Amino acid sequence: MILNITIILGFQLTGEVMTRALSLPLPGPVTGMALLLAAFLIRPELATRVLPTSQGILQHLSLLFVPAGVGVVSHTDALGDSGVALLIALVGSTVLALAVGALTFVALARLTDNAGDRS
């Protein structure tokens, strides 16, 4: 299990180093995850080896939200000052994301239906 965690963190570190060295416009952990996926595709036995450890990490993912909750509680004064603006931003962005997703789906559905009629 220690080796599996080392493998996962090693890919994250490699992604972080690559992203900073090459000035890539994406987070290092995302680059590391893409490298890990490539390694899984090249060597499927690596995926089989890391699977139990990754499932264990995912089962306890809620523990990673504890620091965020503590941060919110410790900054209640800032939340009180900007609470209305934060609420409007959260609700507005959620509604906007849902609307854009729905409109994109409708547009793609129409596009694929029209493409199917032409052939």
Short mmCIF file of C-alpha atoms in Angstrom, two decimals:
data_model
loop_
_atom_site.label_atom_id
_atom_site.label_comp_id
_atom_site.label_asym_id
_atom_site.label_seq_id
_atom_site.Cartn_x
_atom_site.Cartn_y
_atom_site.Cartn_z
CA MET A 1 0.00 0.00 0.00
CA ILE A 2 2.86 2.41 0.79
CA LEU A 3 4.38 1.71 -2.63
CA ASN A 4 1.01 2.36 -4.31
CA ILE A 5 0.62 5.71 -2.56
CA THR A 6 4.21 6.51 -3.53
CA ILE A 7 3.37 5.72 -7.16
CA ILE A 8 0.31 8.00 -7.10
CA LEU A 9 2.17 10.85 -5.38
CA GLY A 10 5.16 10.34 -7.67
CA PHE A 11 3.00 10.91 -10.72
CA GLN A 12 1.49 13.98 -9.07
CA LEU A 13 4.98 15.34 -8.37
CA THR A 14 6.11 14.58 -11.91
CA GLY A 15 3.08 16.41 -13.28
CA GLU A 16 3.77 19.39 -11.02
CA VAL A 17 7.42 19.55 -12.11
CA MET A 18 6.51 19.21 -15.79
CA THR A 19 3.81 21.86 -15.58
CA ARG A 20 6.11 24.37 -13.91
CA ALA A 21 9.12 23.57 -16.10
CA LEU A 22 7.17 23.79 -19.35
CA SER A 23 4.85 26.62 -18.17
CA LEU A 24 1.80 24.58 -19.09
CA PRO A 25 -1.58 26.28 -18.54
CA LEU A 26 -3.01 23.50 -16.36
CA PRO A 27 -2.54 22.31 -12.80
CA GLY A 28 0.31 19.92 -12.07
CA PRO A 29 -1.93 17.25 -10.51
CA VAL A 30 -4.00 17.16 -13.72
CA THR A 31 -0.85 16.61 -15.76
CA GLY A 32 0.21 13.92 -13.28
CA MET A 33 -3.17 12.23 -13.55
CA ALA A 34 -2.89 12.21 -17.35
CA LEU A 35 0.57 10.67 -17.07
CA LEU A 36 -0.79 8.08 -14.63
CA LEU A 37 -3.59 7.24 -17.06
CA ALA A 38 -1.02 6.82 -19.85
CA ALA A 39 1.00 4.53 -17.59
CA PHE A 40 -2.14 2.50 -16.85
CA LEU A 41 -2.82 2.11 -20.57
CA ILE A 42 0.76 1.08 -21.30
CA ARG A 43 1.04 -1.28 -18.29
CA PRO A 44 -2.40 -2.55 -17.20
CA GLU A 45 -0.83 -4.48 -14.31
CA LEU A 46 0.06 -1.10 -12.76
CA ALA A 47 -3.63 -0.17 -12.76
CA THR A 48 -4.48 -3.49 -11.14
CA ARG A 49 -1.84 -2.89 -8.48
CA VAL A 50 -2.95 0.67 -7.61
CA LEU A 51 -6.72 -0.03 -7.74
CA PRO A 52 -7.24 -1.17 -4.11
CA THR A 53 -5.29 1.79 -2.73
CA SER A 54 -7.12 4.29 -4.90
CA GLN A 55 -10.48 2.82 -3.88
CA GLY A 56 -9.46 3.16 -0.23
CA ILE A 57 -8.53 6.81 -0.79
CA LEU A 58 -11.86 7.48 -2.52
CA GLN A 59 -13.82 5.84 0.32
CA HIS A 60 -12.34 8.38 2.74
CA LEU A 61 -12.51 11.37 0.42
CA SER A 62 -14.92 13.16 2.75
CA LEU A 63 -12.05 13.64 5.22
CA LEU A 64 -10.45 16.04 2.75
CA PHE A 65 -13.42 18.39 3.12
CA VAL A 66 -12.86 18.85 6.86
CA PRO A 67 -10.16 21.54 6.36
CA ALA A 68 -12.48 23.44 4.03
CA GLY A 69 -15.23 23.33 6.66
CA VAL A 70 -12.84 24.56 9.34
CA GLY A 71 -11.78 27.39 7.04
CA VAL A 72 -15.38 28.47 6.54
CA VAL A 73 -16.07 28.39 10.28
CA SER A 74 -12.88 30.29 11.13
CA HIS A 75 -13.72 33.06 8.64
CA THR A 76 -17.34 33.66 9.61
CA ASP A 77 -16.71 37.40 9.88
CA ALA A 78 -15.66 37.54 6.21
CA LEU A 79 -18.61 35.34 5.35
CA GLY A 80 -20.90 37.76 7.16
CA ASP A 81 -19.45 40.73 5.28
CA SER A 82 -19.62 39.10 1.84
CA GLY A 83 -22.27 36.45 2.45
CA VAL A 84 -24.93 37.94 0.17
CA ALA A 85 -22.47 38.43 -2.68
CA LEU A 86 -21.15 34.87 -2.26
CA LEU A 87 -24.68 33.46 -2.22
CA ILE A 88 -25.60 35.38 -5.38
CA ALA A 89 -22.39 34.22 -7.09
CA LEU A 90 -22.96 30.57 -6.11
CA VAL A 91 -26.62 30.47 -7.11
CA GLY A 92 -26.02 32.52 -10.28
CA SER A 93 -23.10 30.40 -11.46
CA THR A 94 -25.03 27.19 -10.75
CA VAL A 95 -28.06 28.38 -12.72
CA LEU A 96 -25.85 29.64 -15.54
CA ALA A 97 -23.93 26.34 -15.71
CA LEU A 98 -27.17 24.36 -15.83
CA ALA A 99 -28.60 26.61 -18.54
CA VAL A 100 -25.46 26.45 -20.69
CA GLY A 101 -25.32 22.67 -20.28
CA ALA A 102 -28.97 22.29 -21.26
CA LEU A 103 -28.64 24.61 -24.26
CA THR A 104 -25.51 22.80 -25.40
CA PHE A 105 -27.32 19.48 -25.15
CA VAL A 106 -30.28 20.79 -27.14
CA ALA A 107 -27.99 22.27 -29.81
CA LEU A 108 -26.01 19.02 -30.13
CA ALA A 109 -29.22 16.97 -30.23
CA ARG A 110 -30.52 19.12 -33.08
CA LEU A 111 -27.17 18.99 -34.85
CA THR A 112 -26.94 15.20 -34.65
CA ASP A 113 -30.57 14.75 -35.71
CA ASN A 114 -29.99 16.97 -38.75
CA ALA A 115 -26.77 15.16 -39.62
CA GLY A 116 -28.60 11.82 -39.46
CA ASP A 117 -31.29 13.05 -41.89
CA ARG A 118 -28.74 14.03 -44.55
CA SER A 119 -27.10 10.62 -44.86
#
